[in-house]
């Protein structure tokens, strides 16, 4: 009754290749607070190269990993938006499984400020001792996490309890080297090209020094992906999402249930679409879909009226996020 | 990728009907400590009339309930064998879902002696307050729980941590009334028949008193089902299982991995079969199957050499447990 693992490539969103790190997003759980036959509880895996980051880890996340073939051992960090059960209760099970699979590398777990002790207590409940270290770290909205090759940005989310939205922001890539211009100046292809691309000047045999700026274009921005789940539409999330390639946004309830969305701290499709529009993102993905929608196409229709480049998340859907600026080389 | 909800009726094990309470067992999770594509983490639902009892509640149990159509609101009590993660981590999620579905009836949760505070702490971790009471109760091995129409028996299990095996034992049913004999003695069908069946004497118009023993056979024993999961084969479980209709027993690893089974506190098929044979049960069901067995038929073969009336549990398999003594009316 579960979906097959699918790969989707919406127009303009296929991976463009090159000497770069691939980024795949896998939607492990796209349901609301209660699971349904087709939608598991929230979790998204971001795979960048060999590393996996999890955003939320609802109950059943480890089952979905089995279905996708993503190894729990490759998960380096888990980012928990908040401590309602549907967003984190899968964590202790994954930790036990990692332990049974003989993991030795530490695991980082990020939670909103003030929730660290609670999550540590949670992970200590089962009667076994993981063979690896779990580093629980608290994040104040606005704080950043610097990791190799990217940063995790955070903002406040509006959900009634302490809740964070996360932004994955890749470091800029060096600009593109113009090979004909470089050769014209006397640079030979090979190590000198690499040096220039890396921002180092090159001295030619005739004594002339070629500076990177002469042959290399401006740095190309990294990819930006925002995970804003369990939130009302809000300014903080608009700011966090500015210019994102992909905004994954709460869209629990259709427009006509906006009052209920307000009460429960969720968003409607139109509200999510307005956030996407104001932030100028490339693609909006609606998720955290209430179990009342067996067919959730109405949510997609409502959002597309405001922001046409919108998709509806489905369990086990996979997106490959293309490089920025790759269209220019 | 999940199985369809199936109903199995092995020979001699179909429900026989009558003025009685039906008992259905649904195997929600039949896997070992790590879930696989086809086996969820341990849980068995016992439905007796309108009431559901859960034995263990591994992560994903609420997903399996959705697949079977069993309502979480009908669960009156949950019996947890021990606090390894795969046996209880689904409980907090089910409690949150029950709460979102507006449950108001209390829920009883039974855990081994000494584990009550731990499970209470676990249930308090998520940031919401259930709208119903959760009564956590500790059980010492050997203790009984009396409930309307049945008792839950317990025994020590051998698993390295505090661990309990559970026996469900239905109260005996009244014996069968012999209508021709009753009529011969002058009793008229109707309320007097019911009185005699309920154990009350009946005075006839002629002054003669007919005692139940004259027309009603001996009480017929209730059904007995034993859940012995995560245990080495042991005397306590043999005693608990004496004469059971159904023994659900740990059979994590094939016979050739007996040393590994000993280290991890599990059983092999032959060991489970020996317990079944010595206890004289009617049917043995092997469960807690390690994820290493994509095809677990080898486990079934090994057990059947010792105890032919053995089945292999499968996720979403359902068994109807027939009445005792129903073959005599």
XYZ file of C-alpha atoms in Angstrom:
658
model
C 0.000 0.000 0.000
C 3.018 2.268 0.133
C 4.244 4.035 -2.953
C 7.181 2.879 -4.942
C 10.289 4.958 -4.645
C 9.878 7.512 -7.399
C 12.124 10.048 -9.001
C 10.560 13.249 -10.150
C 12.162 15.863 -12.272
C 9.796 18.782 -12.722
C 10.585 21.054 -15.612
C 13.767 23.001 -15.120
C 14.697 21.071 -12.037
C 16.804 18.212 -13.283
C 20.350 17.833 -12.155
C 22.797 19.431 -14.559
C 25.968 17.465 -13.853
C 29.533 18.722 -13.632
C 32.408 18.573 -11.181
C 30.145 19.265 -8.256
C 28.402 17.680 -5.331
C 24.947 16.348 -6.099
C 22.049 17.195 -3.837
C 19.041 14.882 -3.638
C 16.034 15.470 -1.476
C 13.918 12.496 -0.487
C 10.554 13.118 1.089
C 10.332 10.326 3.655
C 7.149 11.494 5.306
C 4.725 14.091 3.971
C 1.744 13.588 6.267
C 0.187 15.784 8.909
C 0.083 14.916 12.584
C -1.674 11.571 12.003
C -0.286 9.085 9.466
C -2.433 7.751 6.637
C -2.093 4.849 4.232
C -0.073 6.966 1.828
C 1.591 9.592 4.003
C 4.085 8.915 6.783
C 4.933 11.369 9.519
C 7.260 14.235 8.628
C 10.840 13.753 7.552
C 12.969 14.915 4.636
C 16.416 13.525 3.826
C 18.877 15.853 2.142
C 21.726 13.898 0.582
C 24.724 15.982 -0.442
C 27.507 13.848 -1.803
C 27.892 11.002 0.673
C 26.384 12.858 3.596
C 22.728 12.755 4.653
C 20.973 15.379 6.743
C 17.515 14.678 8.124
C 14.985 17.414 8.667
C 12.506 16.125 11.237
C 12.279 12.479 12.116
C 8.675 11.398 12.656
C 7.741 7.893 13.714
C 8.392 5.500 10.856
C 11.314 7.430 9.350
C 13.574 4.381 9.619
C 11.006 2.326 7.658
C 11.045 4.898 4.892
C 14.837 4.827 4.817
C 14.662 1.055 4.254
C 12.289 1.661 1.343
C 14.573 4.224 -0.295
C 17.842 2.433 0.328
C 19.302 5.466 2.119
C 21.562 4.152 4.877
C 20.959 5.365 8.439
C 24.729 5.152 8.856
C 25.208 8.025 6.398
C 23.081 10.407 8.445
C 25.424 12.931 10.006
C 22.931 15.316 11.527
C 19.248 15.517 12.343
C 17.448 18.855 12.562
C 14.253 18.766 14.612
C 11.816 21.639 14.106
C 9.931 21.106 17.385
C 8.873 18.506 19.887
C 5.387 17.567 18.836
C 5.460 13.791 18.602
C 5.031 13.537 14.843
C 8.296 15.421 14.240
C 10.793 13.560 16.400
C 9.467 10.249 17.770
C 11.278 8.274 15.067
C 14.652 9.404 16.371
C 15.091 6.863 19.181
C 14.302 3.995 16.801
C 16.823 5.167 14.221
C 19.427 5.537 16.947
C 18.796 1.958 18.116
C 19.038 0.698 14.534
C 22.257 2.658 13.926
C 23.619 1.054 17.049
C 22.610 -2.453 15.957
C 24.313 -1.729 12.624
C 27.527 -0.962 14.562
C 27.711 2.745 13.904
C 30.706 4.373 15.527
C 30.587 7.925 14.102
C 28.938 10.557 16.274
C 25.475 11.822 15.383
C 24.518 15.468 15.746
C 20.967 16.308 16.742
C 19.774 19.916 16.607
C 16.694 21.066 18.498
C 15.198 24.444 19.407
C 16.754 26.257 22.355
C 15.461 24.825 25.618
C 14.589 21.383 24.240
C 18.009 19.768 24.575
C 17.455 18.056 27.925
C 14.085 16.768 26.812
C 15.499 15.112 23.703
C 18.441 13.692 25.670
C 16.028 12.164 28.169
C 14.023 10.714 25.294
C 17.086 9.063 23.782
C 18.011 7.553 27.143
C 14.633 5.823 27.671
C 15.246 2.575 25.742
C 17.265 -0.039 27.647
C 20.383 -0.097 25.537
C 23.461 2.033 25.222
C 24.373 3.237 21.731
C 27.960 2.484 20.782
C 28.377 5.997 19.389
C 28.104 9.539 20.697
C 24.984 11.624 20.231
C 25.693 15.339 20.335
C 22.494 17.201 21.108
C 22.774 20.904 20.277
C 20.280 23.680 20.870
C 19.615 26.416 18.353
C 18.197 29.866 18.967
C 16.181 31.108 15.979
C 18.582 33.111 13.817
C 21.612 31.066 14.815
C 23.654 29.367 12.109
C 25.431 26.037 11.983
C 28.589 26.056 9.900
C 29.427 22.718 8.311
C 31.847 21.756 5.587
C 30.555 23.160 2.339
C 27.362 24.698 3.648
C 25.580 26.435 6.492
C 22.306 25.667 8.206
C 20.332 28.844 8.802
C 17.421 29.023 11.196
C 14.434 31.205 11.808
C 11.552 31.303 14.209
C 8.464 29.467 13.021
C 4.989 30.336 14.248
C 3.486 27.201 15.711
C 2.520 27.781 19.335
C 5.490 25.849 20.760
C 9.200 26.511 20.301
C 9.645 25.771 16.625
C 12.365 26.450 14.084
C 12.453 26.569 10.297
C 15.705 25.511 8.686
C 17.582 26.757 5.641
C 20.332 24.766 3.959
C 22.681 27.196 2.212
C 25.562 25.862 0.212
C 28.814 27.832 0.072
C 29.316 29.764 -3.162
C 31.221 27.926 -5.875
C 34.193 29.618 -7.530
C 33.330 31.542 -10.679
C 33.718 30.012 -14.101
C 37.188 30.231 -15.700
C 37.250 31.531 -19.263
C 39.770 29.137 -20.877
C 40.274 31.036 -24.137
C 40.981 34.244 -22.250
C 43.407 32.429 -19.937
C 45.283 30.854 -22.862
C 45.356 34.220 -24.593
C 47.154 35.642 -21.544
C 49.659 32.759 -21.696
C 48.280 30.444 -18.983
C 48.577 26.748 -19.801
C 45.685 24.392 -19.037
C 46.400 22.169 -16.009
C 47.527 23.101 -12.474
C 47.583 26.811 -13.280
C 43.933 26.695 -14.343
C 43.086 24.992 -11.036
C 45.056 27.576 -9.086
C 43.199 30.431 -10.752
C 39.834 28.743 -10.171
C 40.737 28.369 -6.498
C 41.437 32.110 -6.274
C 45.239 32.003 -6.406
C 47.294 34.183 -8.831
C 49.650 32.496 -11.288
C 53.088 33.748 -12.340
C 53.933 33.049 -15.979
C 57.488 32.189 -17.194
C 57.759 35.744 -18.590
C 57.176 37.172 -15.109
C 53.625 38.377 -15.793
C 51.253 37.634 -12.905
C 47.715 36.642 -13.899
C 45.146 37.380 -11.221
C 42.024 35.230 -10.840
C 39.800 38.224 -11.474
C 41.221 38.531 -15.004
C 39.988 35.136 -16.159
C 37.521 33.861 -13.570
C 33.939 35.122 -13.324
C 32.207 36.064 -10.084
C 31.534 33.307 -7.481
C 28.364 31.369 -8.233
C 25.909 31.157 -5.355
C 25.303 27.809 -3.678
C 21.971 26.081 -3.566
C 19.438 27.075 -0.955
C 16.712 24.833 0.382
C 14.278 25.826 3.114
C 12.276 23.484 5.345
C 9.433 25.393 6.993
C 7.104 22.770 8.388
C 4.603 23.314 11.151
C 4.255 27.014 10.867
C 1.812 29.742 10.061
C 2.963 31.943 7.187
C 5.299 34.511 8.750
C 7.853 37.197 8.016
C 10.688 35.200 9.536
C 10.133 32.362 7.094
C 9.841 34.788 4.166
C 13.218 36.268 5.147
C 14.786 32.817 5.590
C 13.481 31.747 2.187
C 14.676 34.760 0.153
C 15.840 33.519 -3.223
C 15.743 29.828 -2.259
C 15.873 27.192 -4.968
C 13.329 25.176 -3.074
C 10.922 26.001 -0.291
C 9.303 23.053 1.469
C 6.382 24.623 3.300
C 3.597 23.502 5.597
C 0.299 23.186 3.748
C -1.746 21.100 6.149
C -5.227 22.333 5.336
C -7.034 23.704 2.289
C -7.862 27.400 2.036
C -11.424 26.956 3.280
C -10.066 25.628 6.607
C -7.918 28.681 7.243
C -9.462 29.245 10.684
C -8.532 25.728 11.728
C -5.042 26.278 10.292
C -4.727 29.396 12.430
C -5.812 27.550 15.571
C -3.396 24.681 15.018
C -0.429 26.721 13.830
C -0.420 25.445 10.255
C -0.737 26.981 6.783
C -3.074 26.739 3.820
C -1.861 26.347 0.207
C -2.543 30.007 -0.585
C -0.625 31.094 2.472
C 2.334 28.880 1.574
C 2.203 30.208 -1.997
C 2.272 33.811 -0.779
C 5.392 33.057 1.251
C 6.999 31.503 -1.835
C 6.039 34.456 -4.010
C 7.249 37.084 -1.570
C 10.523 35.242 -1.004
C 11.055 34.792 -4.737
C 11.855 31.086 -4.520
C 12.206 28.933 -7.631
C 10.028 26.014 -6.556
C 7.532 25.524 -3.752
C 6.803 22.041 -2.407
C 3.698 21.652 -0.251
C 3.947 19.144 2.583
C 2.568 18.143 6.028
C -0.684 17.232 4.302
C -3.562 16.413 6.643
C -4.759 12.801 6.561
C -8.231 14.095 5.629
C -7.026 14.558 2.028
C -6.948 11.219 0.254
C -6.615 13.203 -2.932
C -4.698 16.358 -2.111
C -4.791 17.859 -5.611
C -7.076 20.631 -4.356
C -4.152 21.911 -2.270
C -1.954 22.065 -5.341
C -4.612 23.908 -7.349
C -5.089 26.504 -4.649
C -1.361 27.182 -4.332
C -0.725 27.345 -8.088
C -3.216 30.166 -8.512
C -0.768 32.321 -6.569
C 2.534 30.568 -7.248
C 2.474 28.397 -10.379
C 5.776 26.614 -9.811
C 4.416 24.501 -6.970
C 4.550 20.753 -6.382
C 2.778 18.523 -3.930
C 5.129 16.341 -1.861
C 4.474 12.608 -1.930
C 6.053 9.966 0.270
C 9.280 8.627 -1.253
C 9.370 11.356 -3.894
C 12.898 12.363 -4.798
C 14.102 15.662 -6.204
C 17.525 16.445 -7.519
C 18.429 20.057 -6.897
C 20.395 21.588 -9.794
C 23.381 23.816 -9.401
C 22.928 27.543 -9.375
C 24.411 29.338 -12.323
C 25.041 26.038 -14.036
C 23.227 27.341 -17.100
C 26.198 29.644 -17.644
C 28.716 26.824 -17.334
C 5.652 -2.665 -0.736
C 3.651 -3.603 2.313
C 1.502 -6.696 2.363
C -2.210 -6.585 1.939
C -4.236 -7.317 5.012
C -4.720 -11.073 4.879
C -6.865 -13.522 6.751
C -5.480 -16.949 7.386
C -7.354 -19.912 8.672
C -5.012 -22.841 9.112
C -6.671 -26.207 9.294
C -8.668 -26.647 12.467
C -8.261 -23.046 13.441
C -11.252 -21.336 11.909
C -13.759 -19.591 14.096
C -16.665 -21.829 15.003
C -19.371 -19.258 15.770
C -22.034 -19.364 18.465
C -23.249 -17.127 21.287
C -19.757 -16.172 22.216
C -17.172 -13.439 21.985
C -14.935 -13.652 18.950
C -11.186 -13.390 19.350
C -9.037 -12.192 16.457
C -5.308 -11.831 16.563
C -3.657 -9.429 14.140
C 0.104 -9.545 13.776
C 0.978 -5.900 13.330
C 4.727 -6.327 13.434
C 6.642 -9.584 13.139
C 10.186 -8.346 12.639
C 13.263 -8.555 14.815
C 14.995 -5.554 16.294
C 15.500 -3.842 12.930
C 12.554 -3.386 10.547
C 12.685 -4.690 6.980
C 10.592 -4.078 3.883
C 8.125 -6.771 4.900
C 8.352 -6.922 8.688
C 7.505 -4.110 11.073
C 8.661 -3.929 14.658
C 6.853 -6.142 17.175
C 3.203 -5.762 18.033
C 0.202 -8.074 18.183
C -3.395 -6.871 18.532
C -5.825 -9.172 20.306
C -9.399 -8.174 19.572
C -11.991 -9.737 21.855
C -15.462 -8.493 21.075
C -15.168 -4.728 20.852
C -12.043 -4.488 22.965
C -8.464 -4.474 21.665
C -5.391 -5.405 23.695
C -1.939 -4.693 22.296
C 1.048 -6.843 23.115
C 4.140 -4.732 22.524
C 4.018 -1.548 20.535
C 7.085 -1.164 18.349
C 7.687 1.890 16.211
C 5.196 1.914 13.339
C 2.400 0.131 15.198
C 0.009 2.995 14.491
C 0.767 2.712 10.757
C -0.122 -0.967 10.860
C -3.378 -0.173 12.660
C -4.283 2.177 9.803
C -3.621 -0.659 7.339
C -5.833 -3.124 9.215
C -8.648 -0.737 10.033
C -8.343 -1.479 13.764
C -9.145 1.737 15.613
C -6.610 3.039 18.147
C -9.623 4.233 20.137
C -10.648 0.615 20.828
C -7.340 -0.221 22.500
C -8.008 -0.570 26.205
C -4.662 -1.840 27.380
C -1.104 -2.207 26.124
C 1.206 -4.884 27.530
C 4.887 -4.132 27.036
C 7.301 -7.063 27.408
C 10.395 -4.930 27.991
C 11.995 -1.621 27.216
C 14.217 -2.347 24.266
C 13.264 0.293 21.720
C 11.691 -2.054 19.184
C 9.031 -3.142 21.688
C 7.626 0.135 22.945
C 8.744 3.156 20.928
C 5.445 3.220 19.007
C 3.500 3.945 22.165
C 4.010 7.710 22.341
C 2.888 8.097 18.724
C -0.268 6.086 19.269
C -1.031 8.111 22.373
C -0.652 11.366 20.397
C -2.904 10.020 17.657
C -5.516 8.842 20.183
C -5.449 12.328 21.620
C -5.858 13.978 18.211
C -8.813 11.627 17.626
C -10.389 12.999 20.838
C -10.105 9.884 22.969
C -11.487 10.358 26.460
C -11.369 6.797 27.880
C -8.340 5.964 30.012
C -5.604 3.751 28.576
C -3.866 1.114 30.690
C -0.210 0.423 30.026
C 1.475 -2.551 31.702
C 5.249 -2.788 31.981
C 7.655 -4.982 33.939
C 8.179 -4.071 37.589
C 10.603 -1.178 37.907
C 9.948 0.271 34.444
C 6.901 2.379 35.292
C 8.680 5.694 35.813
C 10.700 5.206 32.668
C 7.622 4.712 30.507
C 5.834 7.620 32.177
C 8.796 9.859 31.416
C 8.748 8.635 27.820
C 5.082 9.510 27.422
C 5.672 13.000 28.816
C 8.416 13.899 26.309
C 6.265 15.151 23.398
C 4.982 18.712 23.808
C 1.296 18.023 24.104
C -1.035 16.885 26.842
C -3.296 13.932 26.086
C -6.930 14.614 26.863
C -7.264 11.201 28.548
C -5.643 9.412 31.467
C -2.807 6.942 30.981
C -2.591 4.439 33.814
C 0.868 2.921 33.875
C 0.988 -0.273 35.949
C 3.961 -2.433 36.836
C 3.825 -6.208 36.823
C 6.044 -8.621 38.706
C 6.507 -11.886 36.794
C 3.828 -14.276 38.061
C 1.349 -11.509 38.818
C -2.075 -11.605 37.181
C -4.320 -8.891 35.841
C -8.023 -9.607 36.230
C -10.215 -8.031 33.595
C -13.806 -8.600 32.620
C -14.034 -12.010 31.016
C -10.357 -12.926 31.161
C -7.108 -12.717 33.040
C -3.658 -11.709 31.878
C -1.032 -14.044 33.296
C 2.647 -13.208 33.331
C 5.928 -15.028 33.615
C 9.564 -14.105 33.619
C 11.194 -14.191 30.203
C 14.906 -14.739 29.737
C 16.242 -11.807 27.773
C 18.971 -10.087 29.760
C 16.814 -7.134 30.787
C 13.589 -7.138 32.812
C 11.237 -8.893 30.444
C 7.815 -10.497 30.796
C 5.880 -13.033 28.740
C 2.112 -12.641 28.749
C -0.724 -15.140 28.763
C -4.282 -14.214 27.873
C -6.641 -16.662 29.614
C -10.346 -16.386 29.050
C -12.738 -17.263 31.875
C -14.371 -20.690 31.529
C -17.698 -20.730 29.741
C -20.691 -22.459 31.388
C -21.138 -26.089 30.410
C -23.520 -27.152 27.672
C -27.188 -27.649 28.627
C -28.715 -30.957 27.450
C -32.137 -29.747 26.233
C -33.764 -33.200 25.854
C -32.731 -34.186 29.357
C -34.046 -30.891 30.726
C -37.382 -31.276 28.960
C -37.582 -34.880 30.204
C -37.269 -33.550 33.763
C -40.091 -31.092 33.071
C -38.120 -27.866 32.431
C -39.580 -25.650 29.731
C -37.276 -23.960 27.194
C -36.916 -20.221 27.875
C -35.912 -18.351 31.059
C -35.531 -21.612 33.037
C -33.007 -22.915 30.511
C -31.027 -19.685 30.887
C -31.177 -19.913 34.677
C -29.791 -23.446 34.620
C -27.031 -22.472 32.172
C -26.069 -19.618 34.501
C -25.751 -22.074 37.382
C -29.054 -21.343 39.164
C -31.491 -24.128 40.201
C -35.043 -24.057 38.879
C -38.203 -25.014 40.822
C -40.839 -26.727 38.697
C -44.639 -26.211 39.200
C -44.770 -29.650 40.846
C -42.282 -28.559 43.499
C -39.337 -30.536 42.107
C -36.068 -28.560 42.068
C -33.793 -29.162 39.076
C -30.159 -28.449 39.831
C -27.795 -27.200 37.084
C -25.592 -30.261 37.556
C -28.442 -32.521 36.417
C -28.710 -31.002 32.940
C -25.604 -28.851 32.362
C -22.198 -30.306 31.508
C -18.919 -29.209 33.117
C -17.649 -25.655 32.472
C -15.775 -25.372 29.213
C -12.303 -23.807 29.480
C -11.667 -20.408 27.952
C -9.148 -19.754 25.243
C -5.504 -19.281 26.116
C -3.007 -17.313 24.050
C 0.601 -16.764 25.055
C 2.912 -14.026 23.822
C 6.529 -14.925 24.582
C 8.635 -12.579 22.526
C 12.232 -11.682 23.197
C 13.148 -14.654 25.274
C 15.385 -17.660 25.350
C 13.424 -20.919 25.706
C 12.783 -21.306 29.440
C 10.808 -23.219 32.043
C 8.769 -20.185 33.028
C 7.439 -19.804 29.512
C 6.728 -23.542 29.263
C 4.664 -23.300 32.474
C 2.864 -20.180 31.275
C 2.053 -21.868 27.967
C 0.658 -25.151 29.356
C -2.266 -26.192 27.209
C -2.467 -22.906 25.315
C -4.469 -22.708 22.114
C -1.824 -20.524 20.620
C 1.762 -19.799 21.535
C 3.393 -16.831 19.827
C 7.086 -17.381 20.425
C 10.356 -15.642 19.629
C 12.145 -17.295 16.721
C 14.608 -14.635 15.721
C 17.401 -16.769 14.315
C 17.687 -20.125 12.550
C 19.028 -23.150 14.410
C 22.552 -22.760 13.071
C 22.792 -19.335 14.764
C 21.936 -20.708 18.200
C 25.056 -19.206 19.752
C 24.080 -15.767 18.526
C 20.550 -16.388 19.815
C 21.989 -17.203 23.241
C 24.086 -14.033 23.291
C 21.180 -11.805 22.305
C 18.509 -13.482 24.443
C 16.466 -14.860 21.549
C 15.309 -18.307 20.406
C 15.748 -20.537 17.386
C 12.851 -22.343 15.668
C 13.780 -25.677 17.249
C 13.913 -24.102 20.671
C 10.520 -22.463 20.190
C 9.136 -25.777 18.932
C 10.424 -27.608 22.004
C 8.652 -25.092 24.251
C 5.433 -25.632 22.274
C 5.783 -29.409 22.470
C 6.520 -29.499 26.173
C 3.676 -27.104 26.938
C 1.262 -29.103 24.767
C -0.064 -26.095 22.883
C -2.341 -26.454 19.882
C -0.602 -24.058 17.517
C 2.788 -22.389 17.551
C 3.351 -19.113 15.696
C 6.948 -18.056 15.138
C 7.637 -14.340 15.248
C 10.308 -11.654 15.872
C 12.005 -12.777 12.671
C 15.417 -11.249 12.047
C 15.641 -8.894 9.057
C 18.375 -11.158 7.658
C 15.663 -13.586 6.469
C 14.022 -12.288 3.319
C 12.554 -15.756 2.956
C 11.994 -17.146 6.433
C 10.656 -20.532 5.349
C 13.782 -22.201 6.730
C 12.632 -21.172 10.210
C 9.277 -22.831 9.650
C 10.883 -26.032 8.373
C 13.172 -26.269 11.364
C 10.343 -25.805 13.859
C 7.974 -28.234 12.118
C 10.452 -31.074 12.479
C 9.794 -30.882 16.195
C 6.320 -29.368 16.329
C 4.351 -29.834 13.096
C 1.485 -27.480 13.920
C 3.596 -24.374 13.483
C 2.999 -21.229 11.465
C 5.254 -18.364 10.535
C 3.859 -14.963 11.460
C 3.606 -12.400 8.678
C 2.827 -8.727 9.005
C -0.929 -8.048 8.855
C -1.758 -11.755 9.170
C -4.961 -12.343 11.079
C -5.982 -15.433 13.024
C -9.375 -16.179 14.488
C -9.077 -18.230 17.638
C -11.862 -20.819 17.958
C -13.729 -21.599 21.136
C -12.535 -24.393 23.332
C -14.919 -27.325 23.551
C -17.000 -25.884 20.747
C -16.701 -29.179 18.909
C -18.999 -30.602 21.598
C -21.514 -27.785 21.196
